[in-house]
Amino acid sequence: MNHLKNLNYIQQECVKNTDGPMIIISGPGSGKTRVITCKIIQILNMGINPYNVLALTFTNKSAKEMVSRVQSMIKEKSLSNLWAGTFHSMFARILRFEAELIGFNTHFTILDNDDSKSMIKRIIQDFKLDKEIYKPNAIFSKISLLKNNLINPKKYENDYELQKTDNTKNQPKFYLIYKNYVERCKKNNNMDFDDLLVNTLNLLKDSPKTLLKYQDIFKYILIDEFQDTNLLQLEIIKILAEKNNNLCVVGDDSQSIYSFRGANINNILNFNNLYPKAKVFKLEENYRSSKNILDAANSLISYNEQKLEKIIWTQKEQGEKIQLTKIESDKSEGLMIAEKIKKNYPEKKYSDHLILYRMNSQSRSIEEGLRRFNINYKVFGLSFYKRKEIKDLLAYLKLIVNKQDEESLIRIINFPARGIGKTSIEKIRDYSFDKSIPIWKVLKKINDIQININGGTKKKIIKFCELIEKYSSNQFKNAFELTNLLIENLNLINLLNKENTIESLSKVENIKELLNAIKLFSDEQEDNTIANFLDQSVLVNENENKNNEDNENYVSLMTIHQSKGLEFSHVHIIGMEENIFPSQQAMFSKKDIEEERRLLYVAITRAQEQVHLSYCKSRFRFNSYIANEPSRFLNEINKKCIHELDLSNNQKINYKKPVFKKKDSLFTFKTPKKKLIKVSNSKYEEKKIIQMNLEIGKNIKHNIFGKGKIVNLTDLNQKMEVEFENNTKKTILVRYAKFDIID
């Protein structure tokens, strides 16, 4: 019984009770992974073959960790035939054996999301439907949601309300797309990710013999993160567990945050209704956080009506109060957090810090603040300037400034889609290469050259060239005004809003955040041209995360959804404002507000020692500063748990140049008075590199990175490697840099 040795009483009871249905309600940091691991060991020690145990998780990483832990504790037994993995992987395994029973070949192909979207796109084309109304991404998301809610094409066809909604949205042909998509998948021997579940359920329902076979195999079923299951997953589990009834589910209703993926919190809330005789265990002792953090989390979640009663507690010390900071702006917020992290270093390593945000777009101001303080960081997911929609827009700006930039040209010639296909682009590239003529000149002379491209496409190319020429002729005007007009002209935001998917709405926020960045730049810089903005963004990307390549000491940045299951000493949660957290999309639904509250609960309970909350007095959104109300959630946290700090009126951020100075109640950028070396003229015509003063060993003072020494010069002095005072090395593009030579 060594596996019971380090468990508390409740954990031991969870492990020792193996038969019959049971639910383990596991609070954050309560050791649920250890309990599941020990429970599998307990079952195997009873003489049950690993082949008769099904353990389902939501990530392959979790499954591997679970098996590894079990194997380390029972080295004498092989776990090679244990059924442990994600829902999709385990049911794909079943279908590889049984697919012929439902009309598929066992060698079926699993479609990834891009494959599915491509098929939907072809169906839309085949039916000659308007792709602006029937957007493939949105159609794919809707089909996925329907499948996970047990609504197949036949059921959809007979649902009057669903048909009515389609007509209201001007999508009366959606049913035809859905029906045709399902039929083509079957005809082509394809299954998408959702089909792996749908077809498993169909198999078990349509073949009683097969159902009995797998009921006999799976004598014990364990499910982790049960609060994240959807209706389809629940139906499969119910039918598989029906014979033996040895079903153990583990989860926390207060951490149910994935409804946008189809997760149904009612699965865990109503478990006792499905299984009235189920044993109920509550893991309420937390081994992660201080008392103060848990008191704050408990007080917050108490405002939810949809919940299972539990009180999370700890034997740890009271700990520090949650720090709640009111700050002037989102730019100041990023600098404030960076300064706080820098002050605590090296007592607290960078890797002790986690910065969480509600939306991906919020990472930009935080990234900027961390860079200003030369703090290593890593964005989980793509960092701001590496996101596709941002790179696409920057490519437009680069082409406006430099029409010879062929990489940018090829990237956006058909973005957004304007009917210039890949074949036409390849013909243009081939012609350019064969004749040694720049691609832009080929496009400009498209009607005068011998190239096999149809007249309709040529007209679209001419229109594209006219667009670029129009903005190129105005490139020395205010960067923000020009970029704003460009985005309006491209109709990007409207196109993405029409898709109305989580992914498309996130892209909209990122585009707006790029506009915010350009607006701040335009207000702060005397030379506020597109070219100058691009210069600065190139410098950012040149050095981004360079010091992290072989360094695990970095600040982690991610959305709250990505942080589930993680823990850090210090957790910073930014943007605690109405319309941001809770999200604007959740404001009119009590159910959605409760999920937003659970999201904050998850964020707070990632912390071991300290939680930092911050909100802005005003935030630059939608092309202007907007006065924000603090998040309603801040009033729901017990005031005894919070220490409040107001930095909105008298803030001074102490970082190396540039500095912040109070002006008109906003913190605005002020360029240092000391003259910086100019490496280009004010209108960014042909740039000339100043070489005469650049020598290895010279000391410089960079307006962002501070003092440093030139240790290397490359590319005819266009690049210099500089070692700065904090022992970090950065490659500086001379043409883009603003610096003083100080000796």
Coordinates of C-alpha atoms in Angstrom, one line a residue, residues 199-655:
N199 CA -18.8 7.6 -35.3
T200 CA -17.8 5.9 -32.1
L201 CA -21.3 6.7 -30.7
N202 CA -23.0 5.5 -33.9
L203 CA -20.9 2.3 -33.7
L204 CA -21.9 1.6 -30.1
K205 CA -25.6 2.4 -30.7
D206 CA -25.9 0.5 -34.1
S207 CA -24.0 -2.6 -33.1
P208 CA -25.1 -4.2 -29.8
K209 CA -22.5 -6.9 -30.2
T210 CA -19.7 -4.3 -30.5
L211 CA -21.1 -2.4 -27.6
L212 CA -21.0 -5.5 -25.4
K213 CA -17.5 -6.3 -26.5
Y214 CA -16.2 -2.9 -25.3
Q215 CA -18.3 -2.9 -22.2
D216 CA -16.6 -6.1 -21.3
I217 CA -13.1 -4.7 -22.1
F218 CA -13.6 -1.5 -20.1
K219 CA -14.4 -2.8 -16.6
Y220 CA -13.1 0.5 -15.1
I221 CA -13.4 3.9 -16.6
L222 CA -11.7 7.1 -15.2
I223 CA -12.1 10.6 -16.6
D224 CA -10.0 13.6 -15.8
E225 CA -11.2 17.2 -16.1
F226 CA -14.8 16.0 -16.4
Q227 CA -16.1 19.6 -16.3
D228 CA -14.7 20.1 -19.8
T229 CA -16.7 17.2 -21.4
N230 CA -19.5 17.9 -23.9
L231 CA -22.8 16.2 -24.6
L232 CA -21.3 13.8 -27.2
Q233 CA -18.5 12.7 -24.9
L234 CA -21.0 12.2 -22.0
E235 CA -23.2 10.0 -24.2
I236 CA -20.3 7.7 -25.2
I237 CA -19.2 7.4 -21.6
K238 CA -22.7 6.6 -20.3
I239 CA -23.2 3.8 -22.8
L240 CA -19.7 2.3 -22.3
A241 CA -20.1 2.3 -18.5
E242 CA -23.6 1.0 -18.5
K243 CA -22.8 -2.7 -17.8
N244 CA -20.1 -2.5 -15.1
N245 CA -21.0 0.9 -13.7
N246 CA -17.5 1.4 -12.5
L247 CA -17.2 5.0 -13.6
C248 CA -15.0 7.6 -11.7
V249 CA -15.0 11.2 -12.9
V250 CA -12.7 13.9 -11.5
G251 CA -13.2 17.6 -12.0
D252 CA -14.0 21.0 -10.7
D253 CA -17.1 22.9 -11.8
S254 CA -15.4 26.2 -10.7
Q255 CA -12.8 25.6 -13.4
S256 CA -15.2 25.0 -16.3
I257 CA -14.0 27.6 -18.8
Y258 CA -14.3 26.0 -22.2
S259 CA -17.9 26.4 -23.2
F260 CA -16.7 28.0 -26.5
R261 CA -15.3 24.6 -27.4
G262 CA -18.6 22.9 -26.6
A263 CA -17.9 22.0 -22.9
N264 CA -21.1 21.6 -20.9
I265 CA -20.9 22.4 -17.2
N266 CA -24.1 20.6 -16.6
N267 CA -22.3 17.3 -17.1
I268 CA -20.6 17.7 -13.8
L269 CA -23.4 19.6 -12.0
N270 CA -25.9 16.9 -12.9
F271 CA -23.7 13.9 -12.4
N272 CA -25.6 12.8 -9.3
N273 CA -28.9 13.0 -11.2
L274 CA -27.5 10.6 -13.7
Y275 CA -26.1 8.3 -11.0
P276 CA -28.1 8.8 -7.8
K277 CA -26.1 6.2 -6.0
A278 CA -22.8 7.7 -6.9
K279 CA -20.2 8.3 -4.1
V280 CA -19.2 11.9 -3.7
F281 CA -15.7 13.0 -2.5
K282 CA -14.5 16.6 -2.2
L283 CA -10.8 17.4 -2.4
E284 CA -10.8 20.7 -0.7
E285 CA -7.3 21.0 0.8
N286 CA -5.1 23.1 -1.4
Y287 CA -1.3 22.4 -1.4
R288 CA -0.4 25.3 -3.7
S289 CA -1.6 28.7 -2.5
S290 CA -1.6 30.9 0.6
K291 CA -4.7 31.4 2.8
N292 CA -5.1 34.9 1.5
I293 CA -5.2 33.8 -2.1
L294 CA -7.7 31.0 -1.4
D295 CA -9.9 33.4 0.7
A296 CA -10.0 35.8 -2.3
A297 CA -10.8 32.9 -4.8
N298 CA -13.6 31.5 -2.5
S299 CA -15.2 34.9 -2.0
L300 CA -15.2 35.5 -5.8
I301 CA -16.7 32.2 -6.8
S302 CA -19.4 32.4 -4.1
Y303 CA -21.2 34.8 -6.4
N304 CA -21.9 32.0 -9.0
E305 CA -25.3 30.4 -8.6
Q306 CA -24.4 27.4 -10.8
K307 CA -21.9 25.5 -8.6
L308 CA -21.2 22.6 -6.4
E309 CA -20.7 23.6 -2.8
K310 CA -17.1 23.4 -1.5
I311 CA -14.7 25.5 0.4
I312 CA -11.0 25.3 -0.6
W313 CA -8.6 25.6 2.4
T314 CA -5.0 25.2 3.2
Q315 CA -2.6 24.6 6.0
K316 CA -0.2 27.2 4.6
E317 CA 0.4 30.6 6.1
Q318 CA -1.9 33.6 5.5
G319 CA 0.6 35.1 3.0
E320 CA 0.6 38.5 1.3
K321 CA -2.5 40.4 0.3
I322 CA -3.5 40.6 -3.3
Q323 CA -2.1 43.7 -4.8
L324 CA -4.6 45.7 -6.8
T325 CA -3.1 48.6 -8.8
K326 CA -5.0 51.3 -10.6
I327 CA -2.8 52.6 -13.5
E328 CA -3.1 55.4 -16.0
S329 CA -3.1 53.5 -19.3
D330 CA -2.3 50.1 -20.9
K331 CA 1.1 51.3 -21.8
S332 CA 1.8 52.4 -18.2
E333 CA 0.4 49.0 -17.1
G334 CA 3.1 47.2 -19.1
L335 CA 5.9 49.3 -17.7
M336 CA 4.6 49.1 -14.1
I337 CA 4.6 45.3 -14.2
A338 CA 8.0 45.2 -15.8
E339 CA 9.4 47.5 -13.2
K340 CA 7.9 45.4 -10.4
I341 CA 9.5 42.2 -11.8
K342 CA 12.9 44.0 -12.3
K343 CA 12.9 45.3 -8.7
N344 CA 12.4 41.8 -7.3
Y345 CA 15.2 40.3 -9.5
P346 CA 17.2 38.2 -8.8
E347 CA 15.5 37.4 -5.5
K348 CA 12.6 36.3 -7.6
K349 CA 13.7 34.8 -10.9
Y350 CA 11.9 35.8 -14.1
S351 CA 10.6 32.3 -14.3
D352 CA 8.7 32.8 -11.0
H353 CA 6.4 35.2 -12.8
L354 CA 3.3 34.5 -14.9
I355 CA 1.4 37.3 -16.7
L356 CA -2.1 36.5 -17.7
Y357 CA -4.5 38.3 -19.9
R358 CA -8.1 37.8 -21.1
M359 CA -7.4 38.4 -24.8
N360 CA -4.3 37.7 -26.9
S361 CA -4.2 41.3 -28.1
Q362 CA -3.3 42.5 -24.6
S363 CA 0.1 41.0 -24.9
R364 CA 1.5 43.9 -27.0
S365 CA 1.8 46.5 -24.2
I366 CA 3.2 44.0 -21.8
E367 CA 5.8 42.8 -24.3
E368 CA 6.8 46.4 -24.9
G369 CA 7.2 47.0 -21.2
L370 CA 9.3 43.9 -20.6
R371 CA 11.6 44.8 -23.6
R372 CA 12.1 48.3 -22.2
F373 CA 13.5 46.8 -19.0
N374 CA 15.5 44.1 -20.9
I375 CA 13.5 41.3 -19.2
N376 CA 13.5 37.9 -20.9
Y377 CA 10.1 36.6 -21.7
K378 CA 8.2 34.0 -23.6
V379 CA 4.7 34.3 -25.1
F380 CA 2.9 31.0 -25.1
G381 CA 1.1 31.1 -28.4
L382 CA 2.5 33.6 -31.0
S383 CA 3.9 36.9 -29.7
F384 CA 2.0 39.9 -31.0
Y385 CA 4.1 40.8 -34.1
K386 CA 4.3 37.2 -35.2
R387 CA 0.5 36.7 -35.5
K388 CA -0.6 36.2 -39.1
E389 CA -3.1 39.1 -39.3
I390 CA -0.4 41.4 -37.9
K391 CA 2.3 40.2 -40.3
D392 CA -0.2 40.6 -43.2
L393 CA -0.9 44.2 -42.3
L394 CA 2.8 45.0 -41.8
A395 CA 3.4 43.4 -45.2
Y396 CA 1.0 46.0 -46.7
L397 CA 2.8 48.8 -44.9
K398 CA 6.2 47.5 -46.1
L399 CA 5.0 47.3 -49.7
I400 CA 3.6 50.9 -49.5
V401 CA 7.1 52.1 -48.4
N402 CA 9.1 49.8 -50.7
K403 CA 7.4 48.4 -53.8
Q404 CA 10.4 46.2 -54.5
D405 CA 9.7 44.1 -51.4
E406 CA 8.7 41.0 -53.1
E407 CA 8.2 38.8 -50.0
S408 CA 5.6 41.3 -48.7
L409 CA 4.0 41.6 -52.2
I410 CA 3.5 37.9 -52.6
R411 CA 2.2 37.6 -49.1
I412 CA -0.7 40.1 -49.6
I413 CA -1.4 40.2 -53.3
N414 CA -4.4 38.0 -52.6
F415 CA -5.1 39.1 -49.0
P416 CA -7.9 39.6 -48.4
A417 CA -9.1 37.2 -51.2
R418 CA -9.4 39.2 -54.4
G419 CA -9.4 36.4 -57.0
I420 CA -5.7 36.4 -57.8
G421 CA -5.0 32.6 -57.5
K422 CA -1.8 30.7 -56.8
T423 CA -1.4 29.7 -60.4
S424 CA -1.4 33.3 -61.6
I425 CA 1.0 34.3 -58.9
E426 CA 3.4 31.5 -59.9
K427 CA 3.3 32.6 -63.6
I428 CA 4.1 36.2 -62.5
R429 CA 7.0 35.0 -60.4
D430 CA 8.3 32.8 -63.3
Y431 CA 8.1 35.7 -65.7
S432 CA 9.9 38.0 -63.3
F433 CA 12.7 35.4 -62.8
D434 CA 13.1 34.6 -66.5
K435 CA 13.2 38.3 -67.6
S436 CA 15.0 39.6 -64.6
I437 CA 12.3 42.1 -64.0
P438 CA 11.0 43.0 -60.5
I439 CA 7.6 41.5 -59.7
W440 CA 6.1 45.0 -59.1
K441 CA 7.1 46.1 -62.7
V442 CA 5.6 42.9 -64.1
L443 CA 2.3 43.7 -62.3
K444 CA 2.4 47.3 -63.5
K445 CA 2.8 46.1 -67.1
I446 CA 0.5 43.2 -66.8
N447 CA -1.6 44.2 -69.9
D448 CA 1.5 44.9 -72.1
I449 CA 3.4 41.6 -71.6
Q450 CA 3.0 38.1 -73.0
I451 CA 1.8 36.1 -70.0
N452 CA -0.9 33.5 -69.9
I453 CA -3.3 35.1 -67.3
N454 CA -7.0 35.7 -68.1
G455 CA -8.4 39.2 -68.5
G456 CA -10.5 39.1 -65.3
T457 CA -7.4 38.4 -63.2
K458 CA -5.4 41.1 -64.9
K459 CA -8.1 43.7 -64.0
K460 CA -7.8 42.6 -60.3
I461 CA -4.0 42.9 -60.5
I462 CA -4.4 46.5 -61.9
K463 CA -6.8 47.3 -59.1
F464 CA -4.4 46.0 -56.5
C465 CA -1.5 48.1 -58.0
E466 CA -3.8 51.2 -57.9
L467 CA -4.5 50.5 -54.2
I468 CA -0.8 50.3 -53.3
E469 CA 0.1 53.3 -55.4
K470 CA -2.6 55.4 -53.8
Y471 CA -1.2 54.7 -50.3
S472 CA 2.4 54.8 -51.4
S473 CA 2.0 58.4 -52.7
N474 CA 0.8 59.4 -49.2
Q475 CA 3.3 57.4 -47.2
F476 CA 4.8 60.4 -45.5
K477 CA 1.6 61.4 -43.9
N478 CA 0.6 60.4 -40.3
A479 CA 1.1 56.6 -40.0
F480 CA -2.0 56.0 -37.9
E481 CA -4.4 57.9 -40.2
L482 CA -3.0 56.1 -43.2
T483 CA -3.1 52.7 -41.7
N484 CA -6.6 53.3 -40.4
L485 CA -7.8 54.2 -43.9
L486 CA -6.0 51.2 -45.3
I487 CA -7.8 48.8 -42.9
E488 CA -11.1 50.4 -43.7
N489 CA -10.4 50.2 -47.4
L490 CA -9.5 46.5 -47.1
N491 CA -12.7 45.9 -45.1
L492 CA -10.8 43.6 -42.9
I493 CA -12.6 44.1 -39.6
N494 CA -16.1 43.6 -41.2
L495 CA -15.0 40.5 -43.0
L496 CA -13.6 39.0 -39.8
N497 CA -16.7 40.0 -37.8
K498 CA -18.9 38.3 -40.3
E499 CA -17.1 35.0 -39.6
N500 CA -18.1 35.4 -36.0
T501 CA -15.8 32.7 -34.7
I502 CA -13.5 32.8 -31.6
E503 CA -10.5 32.9 -33.9
S504 CA -11.9 35.7 -36.1
L505 CA -12.9 37.9 -33.2
S506 CA -9.4 37.4 -31.7
K507 CA -7.9 38.6 -35.0
V508 CA -10.2 41.7 -34.9
E509 CA -8.8 42.5 -31.4
N510 CA -5.3 42.1 -32.6
I511 CA -5.8 44.4 -35.6
K512 CA -7.3 47.0 -33.3
E513 CA -4.3 46.6 -31.0
L514 CA -1.9 47.2 -33.9
L515 CA -3.8 50.4 -34.6
N516 CA -3.4 51.3 -31.0
A517 CA 0.3 50.8 -31.2
I518 CA 0.6 52.9 -34.4
K519 CA -1.6 55.6 -32.8
L520 CA 0.6 55.9 -29.8
F521 CA 3.7 55.9 -32.0
S522 CA 2.2 58.7 -34.2
D523 CA 1.4 60.8 -31.1
E524 CA 4.8 60.4 -29.6
Q525 CA 7.2 60.7 -32.6
E526 CA 8.0 63.8 -34.5
D527 CA 8.7 61.6 -37.6
N528 CA 5.4 59.6 -37.5
T529 CA 5.6 58.1 -40.9
I530 CA 4.9 54.5 -41.7
A531 CA 8.6 53.9 -42.5
N532 CA 9.6 55.0 -39.1
F533 CA 7.1 52.8 -37.4
L534 CA 8.3 49.9 -39.5
D535 CA 11.9 50.6 -38.5
Q536 CA 11.0 50.3 -34.9
S537 CA 8.9 47.1 -35.3
V538 CA 11.8 45.5 -37.2
L539 CA 14.1 46.4 -34.4
V540 CA 11.7 44.8 -31.9
N541 CA 11.5 41.6 -34.0
E542 CA 15.2 41.5 -34.6
N543 CA 15.8 41.1 -30.8
E544 CA 12.6 39.5 -29.7
N545 CA 13.2 36.6 -27.3
K546 CA 16.8 36.3 -28.5
N547 CA 18.1 35.8 -25.0
N548 CA 15.7 33.0 -24.4
E549 CA 17.1 30.6 -26.9
D550 CA 19.1 28.7 -24.3
N551 CA 17.7 30.3 -21.2
E552 CA 14.8 28.9 -19.1
N553 CA 14.8 32.0 -16.9
Y554 CA 12.0 34.0 -18.6
V555 CA 8.7 35.6 -17.7
S556 CA 5.7 33.6 -19.1
L557 CA 2.9 35.4 -20.9
M558 CA -0.3 33.6 -21.9
T559 CA -4.1 33.8 -21.9
I560 CA -5.9 32.5 -18.8
H561 CA -7.3 29.6 -20.8
Q562 CA -3.7 28.5 -21.5
S563 CA -2.7 28.6 -17.9
K564 CA -5.1 25.8 -16.7
G565 CA -3.1 23.3 -14.6
L566 CA -0.1 25.5 -14.1
E567 CA 1.3 27.1 -11.0
F568 CA 3.7 30.1 -10.4
S569 CA 5.0 31.9 -7.4
H570 CA 3.8 35.3 -8.7
V571 CA 0.8 35.8 -11.0
H572 CA 0.0 39.1 -12.7
I573 CA -3.5 39.4 -14.1
I574 CA -3.9 42.5 -16.2
G575 CA -6.9 44.4 -17.8
M576 CA -9.3 44.0 -14.9
E577 CA -11.9 46.3 -16.5
E578 CA -15.5 46.0 -17.7
N579 CA -15.8 45.0 -21.3
I580 CA -12.4 43.3 -21.1
F581 CA -12.8 41.1 -18.1
P582 CA -15.6 40.2 -18.1
S583 CA -15.5 40.2 -21.9
Q584 CA -17.8 42.4 -23.8
Q585 CA -19.3 39.3 -25.5
A586 CA -20.4 38.0 -22.0
M587 CA -22.1 41.2 -20.8
F588 CA -25.7 40.3 -21.6
S589 CA -25.8 36.7 -20.4
K590 CA -25.8 35.6 -16.8
K591 CA -24.4 32.2 -17.8
D592 CA -21.5 33.8 -19.6
I593 CA -20.8 36.1 -16.7
E594 CA -20.5 33.1 -14.5
E595 CA -18.0 31.5 -16.8
E596 CA -16.0 34.7 -16.9
R597 CA -16.0 34.6 -13.1
R598 CA -14.7 31.0 -13.2
L599 CA -12.0 32.2 -15.5
L600 CA -10.8 34.7 -13.0
Y601 CA -11.0 32.0 -10.3
V602 CA -8.7 29.8 -12.4
A603 CA -6.3 32.8 -12.9
I604 CA -6.1 33.6 -9.1
T605 CA -5.5 30.0 -8.1
R606 CA -2.5 29.6 -10.4
A607 CA -0.5 31.6 -7.7
Q608 CA 1.5 30.1 -4.9
E609 CA 2.6 33.3 -3.1
Q610 CA 1.3 36.5 -4.7
V611 CA -1.4 37.8 -7.0
H612 CA -1.1 41.1 -8.7
L613 CA -4.3 42.6 -10.3
S614 CA -4.2 45.8 -12.4
Y615 CA -6.7 47.9 -14.2
C616 CA -6.4 51.1 -16.3
K617 CA -8.0 54.4 -15.8
S618 CA -8.1 54.8 -19.5
R619 CA -7.3 52.4 -22.3
F620 CA -6.6 53.2 -25.9
R621 CA -9.2 51.3 -27.9
F622 CA -11.0 52.0 -31.1
N623 CA -8.8 55.0 -32.0
S624 CA -9.2 57.0 -28.8
Y625 CA -8.7 56.8 -25.1
I626 CA -11.7 55.3 -23.3
A627 CA -12.3 55.8 -19.6
N628 CA -12.9 52.4 -18.1
E629 CA -14.9 51.1 -15.2
P630 CA -13.1 48.6 -12.9
S631 CA -14.2 45.0 -13.4
R632 CA -17.3 44.1 -11.3
F633 CA -15.3 41.1 -10.1
L634 CA -13.0 43.4 -8.1
N635 CA -15.9 44.3 -5.8
E636 CA -16.7 40.6 -5.3
I637 CA -13.3 39.7 -3.8
N638 CA -13.2 40.1 0.0
K639 CA -11.7 43.5 0.7
K640 CA -9.7 42.0 3.6
C641 CA -7.7 40.1 1.0
I642 CA -6.7 43.1 -1.1
H643 CA -4.2 45.9 -0.8
E644 CA -5.1 48.8 -3.2
L645 CA -2.6 51.1 -4.8
D646 CA -3.5 54.1 -7.1
L647 CA -0.7 55.0 -9.5
S648 CA -3.0 56.8 -12.0
N649 CA -2.3 60.4 -11.1
N650 CA 1.3 60.5 -9.8
Q651 CA 3.0 57.7 -11.5
K652 CA 6.6 57.7 -12.4
I653 CA 8.1 54.7 -14.1
N654 CA 11.9 54.5 -13.5
Y655 CA 13.3 52.8 -16.5

